[in-house]
PDB file of C-alpha atoms in Angstrom:
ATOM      1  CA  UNK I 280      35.373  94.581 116.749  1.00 53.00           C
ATOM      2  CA  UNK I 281      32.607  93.601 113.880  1.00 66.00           C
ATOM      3  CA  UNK I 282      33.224  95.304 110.513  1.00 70.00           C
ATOM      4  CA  UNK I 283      30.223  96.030 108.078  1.00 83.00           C
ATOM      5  CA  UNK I 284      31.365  96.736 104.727  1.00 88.00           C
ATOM      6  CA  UNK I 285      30.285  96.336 100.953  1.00 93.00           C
ATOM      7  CA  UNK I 286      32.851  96.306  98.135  1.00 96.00           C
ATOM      8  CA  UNK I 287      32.634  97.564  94.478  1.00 97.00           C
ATOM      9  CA  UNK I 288      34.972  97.500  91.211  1.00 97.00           C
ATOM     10  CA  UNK I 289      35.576 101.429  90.079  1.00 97.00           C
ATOM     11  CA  UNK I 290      35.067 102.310  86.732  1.00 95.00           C
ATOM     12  CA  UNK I 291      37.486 104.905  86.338  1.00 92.00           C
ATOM     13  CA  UNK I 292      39.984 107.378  88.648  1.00 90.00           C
ATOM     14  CA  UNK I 293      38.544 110.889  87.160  1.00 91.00           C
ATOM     15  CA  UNK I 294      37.217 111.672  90.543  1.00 90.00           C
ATOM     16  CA  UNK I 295      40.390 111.126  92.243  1.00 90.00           C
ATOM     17  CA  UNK I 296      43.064 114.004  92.219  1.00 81.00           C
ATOM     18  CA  UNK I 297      46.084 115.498  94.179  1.00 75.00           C
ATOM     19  CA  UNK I 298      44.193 116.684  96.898  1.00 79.00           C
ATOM     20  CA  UNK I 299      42.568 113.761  97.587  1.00 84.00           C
ATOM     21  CA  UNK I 300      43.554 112.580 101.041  1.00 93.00           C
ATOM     22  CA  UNK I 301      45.622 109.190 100.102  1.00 95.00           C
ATOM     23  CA  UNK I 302      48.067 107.029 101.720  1.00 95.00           C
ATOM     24  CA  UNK I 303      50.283 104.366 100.773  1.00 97.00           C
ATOM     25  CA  UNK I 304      49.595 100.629 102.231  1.00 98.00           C
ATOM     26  CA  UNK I 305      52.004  97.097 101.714  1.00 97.00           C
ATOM     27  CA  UNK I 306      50.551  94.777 103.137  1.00 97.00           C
ATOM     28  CA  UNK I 307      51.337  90.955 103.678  1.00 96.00           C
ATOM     29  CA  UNK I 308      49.696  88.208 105.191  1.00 96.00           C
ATOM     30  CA  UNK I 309      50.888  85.219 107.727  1.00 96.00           C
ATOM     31  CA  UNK I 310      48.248  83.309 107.366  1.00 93.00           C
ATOM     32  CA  UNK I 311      45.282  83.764 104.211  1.00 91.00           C
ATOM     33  CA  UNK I 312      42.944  80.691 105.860  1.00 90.00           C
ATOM     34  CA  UNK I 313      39.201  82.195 105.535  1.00 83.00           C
ATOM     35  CA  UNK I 314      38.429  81.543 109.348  1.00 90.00           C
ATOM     36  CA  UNK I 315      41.544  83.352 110.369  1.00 93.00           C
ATOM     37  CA  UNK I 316      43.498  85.556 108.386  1.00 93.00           C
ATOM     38  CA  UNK I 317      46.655  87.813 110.003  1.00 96.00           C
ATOM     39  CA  UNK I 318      47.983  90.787 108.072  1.00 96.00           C
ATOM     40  CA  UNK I 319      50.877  92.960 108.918  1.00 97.00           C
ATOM     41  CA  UNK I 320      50.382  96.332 106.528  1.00 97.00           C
ATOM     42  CA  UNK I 321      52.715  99.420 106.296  1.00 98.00           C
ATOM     43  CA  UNK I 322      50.345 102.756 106.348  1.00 97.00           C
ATOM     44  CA  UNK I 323      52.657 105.407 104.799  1.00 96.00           C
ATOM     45  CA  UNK I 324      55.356 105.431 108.023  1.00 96.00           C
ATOM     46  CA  UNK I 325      53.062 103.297 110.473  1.00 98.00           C
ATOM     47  CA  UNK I 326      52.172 100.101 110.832  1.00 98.00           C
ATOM     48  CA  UNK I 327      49.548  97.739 112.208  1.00 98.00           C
ATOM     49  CA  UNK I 328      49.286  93.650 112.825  1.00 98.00           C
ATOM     50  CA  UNK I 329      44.957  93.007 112.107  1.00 96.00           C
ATOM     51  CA  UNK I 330      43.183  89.651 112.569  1.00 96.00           C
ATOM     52  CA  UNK I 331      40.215  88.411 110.814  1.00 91.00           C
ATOM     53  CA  UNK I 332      37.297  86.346 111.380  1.00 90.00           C
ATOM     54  CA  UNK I 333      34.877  84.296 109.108  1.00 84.00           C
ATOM     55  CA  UNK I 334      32.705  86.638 107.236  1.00 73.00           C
ATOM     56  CA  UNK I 335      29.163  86.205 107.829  1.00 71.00           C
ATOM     57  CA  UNK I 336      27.144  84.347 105.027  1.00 69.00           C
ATOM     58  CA  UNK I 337      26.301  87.782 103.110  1.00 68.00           C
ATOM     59  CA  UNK I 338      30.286  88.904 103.197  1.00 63.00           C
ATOM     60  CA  UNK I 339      29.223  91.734 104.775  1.00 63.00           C
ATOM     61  CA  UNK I 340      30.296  91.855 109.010  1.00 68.00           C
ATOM     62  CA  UNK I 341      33.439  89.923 110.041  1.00 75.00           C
ATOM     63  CA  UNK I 342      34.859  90.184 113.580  1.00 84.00           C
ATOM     64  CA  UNK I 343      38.200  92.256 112.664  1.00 89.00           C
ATOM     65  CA  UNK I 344      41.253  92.968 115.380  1.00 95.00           C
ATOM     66  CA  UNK I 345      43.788  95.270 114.566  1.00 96.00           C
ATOM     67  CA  UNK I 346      47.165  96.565 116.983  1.00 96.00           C
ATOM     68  CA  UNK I 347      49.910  99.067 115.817  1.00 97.00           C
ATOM     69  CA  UNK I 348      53.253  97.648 115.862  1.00 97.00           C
ATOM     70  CA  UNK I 349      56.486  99.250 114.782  1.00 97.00           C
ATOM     71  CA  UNK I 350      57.026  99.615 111.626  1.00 97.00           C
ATOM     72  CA  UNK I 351      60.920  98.202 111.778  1.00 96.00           C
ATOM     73  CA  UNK I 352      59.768  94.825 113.297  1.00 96.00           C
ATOM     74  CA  UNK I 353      56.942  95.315 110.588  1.00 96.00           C
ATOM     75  CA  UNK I 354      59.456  94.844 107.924  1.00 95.00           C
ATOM     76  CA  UNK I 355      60.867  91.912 109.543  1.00 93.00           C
ATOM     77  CA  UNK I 356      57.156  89.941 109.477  1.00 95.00           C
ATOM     78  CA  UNK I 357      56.667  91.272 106.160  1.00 95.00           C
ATOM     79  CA  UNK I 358      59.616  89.006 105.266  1.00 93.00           C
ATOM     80  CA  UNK I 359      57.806  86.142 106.930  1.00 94.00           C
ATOM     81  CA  UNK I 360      54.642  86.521 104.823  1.00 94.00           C
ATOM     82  CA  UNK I 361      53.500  84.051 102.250  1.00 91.00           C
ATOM     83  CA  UNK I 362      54.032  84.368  98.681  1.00 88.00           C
ATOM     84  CA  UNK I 363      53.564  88.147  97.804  1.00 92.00           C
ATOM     85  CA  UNK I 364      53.152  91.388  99.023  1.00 95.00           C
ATOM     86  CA  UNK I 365      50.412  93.836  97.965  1.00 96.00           C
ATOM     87  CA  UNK I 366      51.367  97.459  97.211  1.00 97.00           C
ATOM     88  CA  UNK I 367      48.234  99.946  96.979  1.00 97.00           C
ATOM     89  CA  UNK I 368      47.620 103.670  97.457  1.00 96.00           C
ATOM     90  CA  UNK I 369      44.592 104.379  99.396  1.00 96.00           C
ATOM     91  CA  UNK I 370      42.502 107.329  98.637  1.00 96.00           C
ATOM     92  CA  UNK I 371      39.791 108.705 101.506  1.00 95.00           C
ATOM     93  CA  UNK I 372      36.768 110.243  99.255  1.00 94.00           C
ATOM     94  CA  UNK I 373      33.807 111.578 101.359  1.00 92.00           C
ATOM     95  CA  UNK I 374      30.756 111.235  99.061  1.00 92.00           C
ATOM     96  CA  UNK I 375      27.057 112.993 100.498  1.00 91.00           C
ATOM     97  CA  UNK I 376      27.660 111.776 104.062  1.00 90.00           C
ATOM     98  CA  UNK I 377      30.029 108.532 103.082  1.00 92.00           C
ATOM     99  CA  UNK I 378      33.360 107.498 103.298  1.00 94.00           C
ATOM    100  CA  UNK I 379      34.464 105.493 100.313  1.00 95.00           C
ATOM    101  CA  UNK I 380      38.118 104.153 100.686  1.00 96.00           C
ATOM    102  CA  UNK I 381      39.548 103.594  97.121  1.00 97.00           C
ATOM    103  CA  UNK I 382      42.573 100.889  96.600  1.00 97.00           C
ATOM    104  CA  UNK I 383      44.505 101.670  93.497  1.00 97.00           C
ATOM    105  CA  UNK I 384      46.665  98.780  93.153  1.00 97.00           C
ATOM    106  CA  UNK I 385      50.080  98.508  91.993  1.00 96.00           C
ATOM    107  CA  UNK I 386      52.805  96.334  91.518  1.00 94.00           C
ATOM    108  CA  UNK I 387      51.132  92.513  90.445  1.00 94.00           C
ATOM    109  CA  UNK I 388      47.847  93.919  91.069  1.00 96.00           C
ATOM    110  CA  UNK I 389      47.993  96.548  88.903  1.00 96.00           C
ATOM    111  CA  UNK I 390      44.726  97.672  87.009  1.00 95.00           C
ATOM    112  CA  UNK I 391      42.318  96.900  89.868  1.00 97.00           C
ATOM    113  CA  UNK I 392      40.687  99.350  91.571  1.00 97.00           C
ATOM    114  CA  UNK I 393      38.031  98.456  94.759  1.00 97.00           C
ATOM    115  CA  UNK I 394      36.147 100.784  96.516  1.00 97.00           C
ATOM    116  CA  UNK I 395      34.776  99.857 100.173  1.00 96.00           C
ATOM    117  CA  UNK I 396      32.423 101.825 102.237  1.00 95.00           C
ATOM    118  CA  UNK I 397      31.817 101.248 105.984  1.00 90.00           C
ATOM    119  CA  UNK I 398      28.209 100.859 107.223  1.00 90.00           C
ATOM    120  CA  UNK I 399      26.956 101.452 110.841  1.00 87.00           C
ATOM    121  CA  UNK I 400      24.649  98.095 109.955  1.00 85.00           C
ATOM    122  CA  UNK I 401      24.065  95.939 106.888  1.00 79.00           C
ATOM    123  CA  UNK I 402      20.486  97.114 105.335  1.00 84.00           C
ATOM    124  CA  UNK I 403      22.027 100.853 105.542  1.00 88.00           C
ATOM    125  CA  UNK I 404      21.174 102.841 102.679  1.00 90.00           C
ATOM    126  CA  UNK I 405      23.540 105.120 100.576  1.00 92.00           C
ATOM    127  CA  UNK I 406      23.810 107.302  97.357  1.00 93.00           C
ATOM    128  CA  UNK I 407      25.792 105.207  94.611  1.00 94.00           C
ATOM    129  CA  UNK I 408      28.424 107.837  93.249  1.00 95.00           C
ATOM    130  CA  UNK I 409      28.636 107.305  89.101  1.00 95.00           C
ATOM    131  CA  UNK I 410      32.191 105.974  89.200  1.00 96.00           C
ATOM    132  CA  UNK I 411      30.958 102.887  91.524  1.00 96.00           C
ATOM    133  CA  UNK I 412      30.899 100.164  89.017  1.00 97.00           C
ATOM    134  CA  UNK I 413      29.851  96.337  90.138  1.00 97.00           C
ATOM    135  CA  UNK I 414      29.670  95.203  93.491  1.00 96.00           C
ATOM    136  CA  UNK I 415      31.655  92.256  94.773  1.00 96.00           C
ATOM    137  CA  UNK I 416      31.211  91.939  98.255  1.00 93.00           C
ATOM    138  CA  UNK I 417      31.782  88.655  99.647  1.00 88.00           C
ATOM    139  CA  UNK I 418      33.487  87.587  96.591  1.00 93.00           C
ATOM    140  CA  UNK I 419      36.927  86.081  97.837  1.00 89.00           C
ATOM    141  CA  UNK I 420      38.359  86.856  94.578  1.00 94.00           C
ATOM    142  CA  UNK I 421      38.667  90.228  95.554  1.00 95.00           C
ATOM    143  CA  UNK I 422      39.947  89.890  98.843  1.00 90.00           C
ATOM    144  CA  UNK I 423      43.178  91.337  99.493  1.00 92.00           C
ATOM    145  CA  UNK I 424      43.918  87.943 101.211  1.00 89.00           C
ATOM    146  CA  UNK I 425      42.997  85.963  97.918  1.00 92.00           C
ATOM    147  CA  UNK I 426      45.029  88.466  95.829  1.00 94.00           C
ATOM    148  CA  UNK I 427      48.544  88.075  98.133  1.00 93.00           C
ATOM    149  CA  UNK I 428      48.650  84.356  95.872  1.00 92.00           C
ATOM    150  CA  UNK I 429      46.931  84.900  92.894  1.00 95.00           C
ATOM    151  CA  UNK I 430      47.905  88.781  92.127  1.00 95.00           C
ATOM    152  CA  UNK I 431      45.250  90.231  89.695  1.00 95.00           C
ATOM    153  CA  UNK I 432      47.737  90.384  86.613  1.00 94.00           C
ATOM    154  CA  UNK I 433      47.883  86.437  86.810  1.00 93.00           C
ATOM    155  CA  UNK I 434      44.387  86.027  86.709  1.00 92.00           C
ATOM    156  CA  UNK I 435      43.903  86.062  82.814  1.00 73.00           C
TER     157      UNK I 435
ATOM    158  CA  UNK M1321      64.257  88.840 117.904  1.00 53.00           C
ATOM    159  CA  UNK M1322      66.339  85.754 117.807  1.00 66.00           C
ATOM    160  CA  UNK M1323      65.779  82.875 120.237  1.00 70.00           C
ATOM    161  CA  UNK M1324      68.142  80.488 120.848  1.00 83.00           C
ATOM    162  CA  UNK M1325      66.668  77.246 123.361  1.00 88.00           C
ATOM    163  CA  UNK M1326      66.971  73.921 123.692  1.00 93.00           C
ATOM    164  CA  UNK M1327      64.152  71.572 124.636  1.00 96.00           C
ATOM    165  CA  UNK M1328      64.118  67.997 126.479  1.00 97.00           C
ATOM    166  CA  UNK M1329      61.573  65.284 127.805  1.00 97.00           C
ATOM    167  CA  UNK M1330      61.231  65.743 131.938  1.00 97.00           C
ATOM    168  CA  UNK M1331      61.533  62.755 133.874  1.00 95.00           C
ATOM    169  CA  UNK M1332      59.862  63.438 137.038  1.00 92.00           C
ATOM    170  CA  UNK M1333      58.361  66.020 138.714  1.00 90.00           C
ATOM    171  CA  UNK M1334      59.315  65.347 142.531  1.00 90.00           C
ATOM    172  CA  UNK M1335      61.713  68.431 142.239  1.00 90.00           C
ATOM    173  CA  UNK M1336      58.607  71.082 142.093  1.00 90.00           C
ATOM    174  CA  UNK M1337      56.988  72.134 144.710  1.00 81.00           C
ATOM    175  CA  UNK M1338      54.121  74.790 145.768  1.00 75.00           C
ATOM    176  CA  UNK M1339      57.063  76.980 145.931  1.00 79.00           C
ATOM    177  CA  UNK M1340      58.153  77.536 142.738  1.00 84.00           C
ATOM    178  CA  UNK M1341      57.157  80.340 140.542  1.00 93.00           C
ATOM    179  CA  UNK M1342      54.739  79.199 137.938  1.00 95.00           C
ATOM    180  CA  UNK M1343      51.928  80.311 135.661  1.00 95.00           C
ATOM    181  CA  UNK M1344      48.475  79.206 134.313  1.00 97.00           C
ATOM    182  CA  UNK M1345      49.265  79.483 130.782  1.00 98.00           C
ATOM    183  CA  UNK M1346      46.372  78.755 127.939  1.00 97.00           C
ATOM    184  CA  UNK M1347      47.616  79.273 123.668  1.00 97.00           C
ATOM    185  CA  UNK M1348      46.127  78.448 120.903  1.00 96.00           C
ATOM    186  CA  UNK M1349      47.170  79.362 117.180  1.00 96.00           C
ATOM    187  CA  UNK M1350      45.901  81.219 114.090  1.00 96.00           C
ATOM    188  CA  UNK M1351      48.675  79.693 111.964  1.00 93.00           C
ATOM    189  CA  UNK M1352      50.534  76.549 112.420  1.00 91.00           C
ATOM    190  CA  UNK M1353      52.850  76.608 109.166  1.00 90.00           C
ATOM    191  CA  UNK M1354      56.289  76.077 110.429  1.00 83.00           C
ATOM    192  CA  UNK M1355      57.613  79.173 108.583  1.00 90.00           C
ATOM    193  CA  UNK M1356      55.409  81.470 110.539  1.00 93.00           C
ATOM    194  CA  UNK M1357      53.311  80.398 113.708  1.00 93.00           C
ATOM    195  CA  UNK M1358      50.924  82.828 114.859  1.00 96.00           C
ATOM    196  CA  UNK M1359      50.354  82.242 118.743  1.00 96.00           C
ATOM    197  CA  UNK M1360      47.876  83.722 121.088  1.00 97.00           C
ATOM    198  CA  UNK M1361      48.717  83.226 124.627  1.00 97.00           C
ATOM    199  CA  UNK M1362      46.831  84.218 127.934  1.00 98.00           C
ATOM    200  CA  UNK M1363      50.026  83.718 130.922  1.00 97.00           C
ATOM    201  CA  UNK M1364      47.706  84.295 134.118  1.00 96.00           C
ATOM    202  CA  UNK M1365      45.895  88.048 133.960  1.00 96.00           C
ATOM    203  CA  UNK M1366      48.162  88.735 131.108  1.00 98.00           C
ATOM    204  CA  UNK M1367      47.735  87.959 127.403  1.00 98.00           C
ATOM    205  CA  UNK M1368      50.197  88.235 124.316  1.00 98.00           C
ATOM    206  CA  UNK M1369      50.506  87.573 120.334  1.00 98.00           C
ATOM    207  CA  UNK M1370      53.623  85.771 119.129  1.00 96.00           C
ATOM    208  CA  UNK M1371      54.761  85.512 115.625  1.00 96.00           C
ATOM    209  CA  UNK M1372      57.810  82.694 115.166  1.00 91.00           C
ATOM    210  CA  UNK M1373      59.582  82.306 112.107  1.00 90.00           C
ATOM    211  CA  UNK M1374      61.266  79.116 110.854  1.00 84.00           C
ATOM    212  CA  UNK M1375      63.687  77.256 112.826  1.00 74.00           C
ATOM    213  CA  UNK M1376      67.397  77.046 111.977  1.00 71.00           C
ATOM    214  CA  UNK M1377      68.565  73.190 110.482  1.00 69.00           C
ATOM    215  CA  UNK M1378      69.889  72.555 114.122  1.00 69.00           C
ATOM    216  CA  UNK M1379      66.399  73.474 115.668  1.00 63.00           C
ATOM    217  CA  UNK M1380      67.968  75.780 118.153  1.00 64.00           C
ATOM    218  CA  UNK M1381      67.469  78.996 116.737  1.00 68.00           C
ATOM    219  CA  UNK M1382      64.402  81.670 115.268  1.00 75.00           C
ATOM    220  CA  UNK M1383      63.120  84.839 114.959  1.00 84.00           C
ATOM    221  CA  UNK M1384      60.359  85.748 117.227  1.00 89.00           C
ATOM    222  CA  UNK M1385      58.299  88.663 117.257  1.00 95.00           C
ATOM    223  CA  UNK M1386      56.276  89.283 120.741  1.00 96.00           C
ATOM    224  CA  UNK M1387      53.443  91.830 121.818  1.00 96.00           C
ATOM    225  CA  UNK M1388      51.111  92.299 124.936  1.00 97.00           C
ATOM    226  CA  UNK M1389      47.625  92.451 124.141  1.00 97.00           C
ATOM    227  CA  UNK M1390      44.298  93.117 125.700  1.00 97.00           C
ATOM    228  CA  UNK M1391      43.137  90.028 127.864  1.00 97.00           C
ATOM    229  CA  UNK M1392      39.204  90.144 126.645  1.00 96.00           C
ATOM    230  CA  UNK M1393      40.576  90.489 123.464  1.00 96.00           C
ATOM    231  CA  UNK M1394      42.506  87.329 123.545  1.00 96.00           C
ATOM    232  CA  UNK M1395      39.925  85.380 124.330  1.00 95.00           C
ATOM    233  CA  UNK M1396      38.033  86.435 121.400  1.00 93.00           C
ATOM    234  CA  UNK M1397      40.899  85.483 119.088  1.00 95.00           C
ATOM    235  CA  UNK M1398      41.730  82.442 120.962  1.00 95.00           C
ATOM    236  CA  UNK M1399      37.881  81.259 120.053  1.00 93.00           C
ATOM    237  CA  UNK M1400      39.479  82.051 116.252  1.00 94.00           C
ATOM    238  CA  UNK M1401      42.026  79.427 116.361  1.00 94.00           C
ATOM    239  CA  UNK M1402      43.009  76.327 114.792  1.00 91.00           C
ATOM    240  CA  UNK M1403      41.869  73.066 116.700  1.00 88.00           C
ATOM    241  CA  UNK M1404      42.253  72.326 119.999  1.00 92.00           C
ATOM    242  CA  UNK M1405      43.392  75.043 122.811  1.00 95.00           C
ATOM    243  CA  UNK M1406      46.681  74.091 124.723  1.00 96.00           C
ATOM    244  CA  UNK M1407      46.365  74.179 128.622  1.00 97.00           C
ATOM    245  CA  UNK M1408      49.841  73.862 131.036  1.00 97.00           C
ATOM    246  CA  UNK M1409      51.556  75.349 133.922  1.00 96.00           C
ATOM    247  CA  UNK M1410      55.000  76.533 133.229  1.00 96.00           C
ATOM    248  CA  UNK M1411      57.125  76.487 136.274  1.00 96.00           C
ATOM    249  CA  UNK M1412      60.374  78.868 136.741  1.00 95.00           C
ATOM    250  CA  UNK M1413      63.555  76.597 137.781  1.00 94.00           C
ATOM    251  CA  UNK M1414      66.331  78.097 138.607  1.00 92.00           C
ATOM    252  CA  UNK M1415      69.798  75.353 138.100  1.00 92.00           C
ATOM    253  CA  UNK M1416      73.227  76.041 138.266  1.00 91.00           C
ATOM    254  CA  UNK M1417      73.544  79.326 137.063  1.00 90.00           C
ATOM    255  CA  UNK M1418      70.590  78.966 133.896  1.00 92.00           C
ATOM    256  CA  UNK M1419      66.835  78.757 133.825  1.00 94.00           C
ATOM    257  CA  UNK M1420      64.628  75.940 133.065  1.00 95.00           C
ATOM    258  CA  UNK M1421      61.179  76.593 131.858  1.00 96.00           C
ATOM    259  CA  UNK M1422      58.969  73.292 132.919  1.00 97.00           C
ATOM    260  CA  UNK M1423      55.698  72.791 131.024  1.00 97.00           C
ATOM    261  CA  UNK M1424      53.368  70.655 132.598  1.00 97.00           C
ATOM    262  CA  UNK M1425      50.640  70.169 130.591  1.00 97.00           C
ATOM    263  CA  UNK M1426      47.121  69.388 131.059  1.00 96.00           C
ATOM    264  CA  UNK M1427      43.640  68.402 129.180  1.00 94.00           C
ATOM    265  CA  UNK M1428      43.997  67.084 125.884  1.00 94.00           C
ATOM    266  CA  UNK M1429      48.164  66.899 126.482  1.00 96.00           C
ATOM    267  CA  UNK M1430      48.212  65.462 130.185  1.00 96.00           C
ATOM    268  CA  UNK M1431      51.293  63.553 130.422  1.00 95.00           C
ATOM    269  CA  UNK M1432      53.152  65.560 128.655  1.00 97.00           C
ATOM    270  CA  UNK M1433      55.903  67.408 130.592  1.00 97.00           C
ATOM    271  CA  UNK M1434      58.892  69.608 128.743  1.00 97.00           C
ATOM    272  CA  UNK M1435      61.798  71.161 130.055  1.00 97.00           C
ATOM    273  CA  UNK M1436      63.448  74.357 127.662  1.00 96.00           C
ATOM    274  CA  UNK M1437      66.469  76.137 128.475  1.00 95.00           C
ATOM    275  CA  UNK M1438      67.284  79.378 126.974  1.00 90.00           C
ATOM    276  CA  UNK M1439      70.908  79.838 125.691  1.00 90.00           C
ATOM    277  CA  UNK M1440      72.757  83.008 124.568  1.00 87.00           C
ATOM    278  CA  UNK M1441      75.017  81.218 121.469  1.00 85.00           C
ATOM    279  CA  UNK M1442      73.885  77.776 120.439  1.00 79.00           C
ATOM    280  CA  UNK M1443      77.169  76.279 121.804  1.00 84.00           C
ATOM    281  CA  UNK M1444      76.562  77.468 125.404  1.00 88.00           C
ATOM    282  CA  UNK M1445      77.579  74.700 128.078  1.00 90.00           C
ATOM    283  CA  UNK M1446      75.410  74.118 130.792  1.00 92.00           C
ATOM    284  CA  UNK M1447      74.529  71.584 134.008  1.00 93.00           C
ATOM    285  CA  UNK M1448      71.862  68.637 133.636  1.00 94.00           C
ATOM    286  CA  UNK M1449      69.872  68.214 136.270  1.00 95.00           C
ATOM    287  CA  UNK M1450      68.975  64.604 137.189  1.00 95.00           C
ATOM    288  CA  UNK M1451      65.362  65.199 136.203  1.00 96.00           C
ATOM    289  CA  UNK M1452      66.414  65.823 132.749  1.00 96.00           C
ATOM    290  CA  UNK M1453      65.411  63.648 129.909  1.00 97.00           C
ATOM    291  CA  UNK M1454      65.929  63.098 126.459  1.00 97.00           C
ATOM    292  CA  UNK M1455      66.683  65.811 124.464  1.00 96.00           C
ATOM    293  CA  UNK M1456      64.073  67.155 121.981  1.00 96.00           C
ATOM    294  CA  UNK M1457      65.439  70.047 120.521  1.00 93.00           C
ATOM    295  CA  UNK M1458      63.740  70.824 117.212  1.00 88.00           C
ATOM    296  CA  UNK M1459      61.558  67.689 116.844  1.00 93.00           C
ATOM    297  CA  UNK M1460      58.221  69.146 115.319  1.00 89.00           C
ATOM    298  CA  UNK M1461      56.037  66.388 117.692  1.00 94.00           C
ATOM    299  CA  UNK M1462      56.812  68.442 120.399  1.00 95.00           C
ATOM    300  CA  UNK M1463      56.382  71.915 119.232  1.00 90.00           C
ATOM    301  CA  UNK M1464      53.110  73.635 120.777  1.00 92.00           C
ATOM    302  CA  UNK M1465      51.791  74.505 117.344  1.00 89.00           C
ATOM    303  CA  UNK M1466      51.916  70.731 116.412  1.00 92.00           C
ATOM    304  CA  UNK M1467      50.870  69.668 119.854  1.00 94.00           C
ATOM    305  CA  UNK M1468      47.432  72.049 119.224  1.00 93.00           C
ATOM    306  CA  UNK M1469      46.470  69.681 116.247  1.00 92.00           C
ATOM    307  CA  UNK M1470      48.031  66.775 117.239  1.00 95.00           C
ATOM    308  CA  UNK M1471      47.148  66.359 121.435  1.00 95.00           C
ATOM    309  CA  UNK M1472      49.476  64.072 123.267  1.00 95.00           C
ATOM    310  CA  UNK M1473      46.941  62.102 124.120  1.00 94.00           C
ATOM    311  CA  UNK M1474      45.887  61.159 120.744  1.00 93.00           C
ATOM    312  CA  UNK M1475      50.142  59.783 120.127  1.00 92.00           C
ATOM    313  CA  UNK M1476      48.768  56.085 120.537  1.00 73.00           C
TER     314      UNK M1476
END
């Protein structure tokens, strides 16, 4: 149930094509307090209800819970969400023994792009691919949580 | 997913007895905004998620989404919640053709005992037992979510 991750801005979507493996994610939250955050999300024709802990003092491990749900009664707590929803297409890009998972966001996020890569613990070592621009782990502004009431295209 | 009850203060509690079906129930909650309470419950060996919507103007009425979940897990995510952890036992009545629920509850809410009865159309008629108090059908003081911040025995 603990995550390890590290997030980074991408510089561009050259890398990405049509055979990328890629789904597409809403996502909504019930509740976007820090300690405790509880997202319902849409995964192409699934859909899942995940829980959140605190992130650790580095932003990098956070105790994370996650159920599948139907994806009917999904739309129905989606409706109960605060302010907005996020709309995103995921891609899945293995990189020299990695998994980066790419958000391209759309809708009122539109123009940010976030890759995250999953680490078996924190100090774990990995090649840097060239389109992996700076790295904002443990930055709330970029957490998907954050960006459900202050969507990215507001921020200027 | 809509739930129609009404709620009222108990008077007494000389009509329960070692007979009557209860449970050890323990909930505490990720989100406590009125328009969309996120509950996690343990109900004996058992354990469950609830998501509740707003209530209707009358009180009586709101969606509710429900889902078993793993027991461990609960108490993980019950460690994650707001405040203080509500304790009762909720005893099965049987009246007159309908169902009370009877919450007795304990710790930080000792004193506090609540009677709900749940209706199939808001209008429903139905028997009062003598035990039954006054009726406290959608004040917030006595919802659970408000009770978990606000413990009964802190009213004074």
């Amino acid at each position: 149930m603990i995550e390890i991750e590290r997030k980074y801005k991408v510089k561009n979507t050259n890398f990405l094509n049509a055979l990328s493996h890629s789904f597409k994610i809403a996502q909504g939250y019930l509740n976007t307090h820090p300690e405790r955050t509880v997202r319902i999300r849409t995964r192409d024709d699934k859909a899942y209800i995940t829980i959140k802990g605190k992130s650790n003092e580095k932003g990098t491990s956070r105790l994370e819970w996650e159920k599948e749900i139907n994806p009917e009664e999904a739309q129905q707590l989606l409706m109960l969400c605060e302010d907005f929803i996020i709309e995103k297409t995921r891609y899945i890009v293995p990189y020299r023994g990695h998994t980066f998972e790419i958000d391209v966001f759309s809708g009122l996020n539109e123009g940010l792009i976030i890759a995250e890569i999953e680490l078996s613990h924190e100090d774990e070592i990995f090649e840097k691919p060239e389109w992996l621009g700076e790295e904002v782990t443990g930055d709330v502004k970029y957490y998907n949580a954050y960006l459900s009431n202050h969507p990215y295209n507001n921020w200027n």
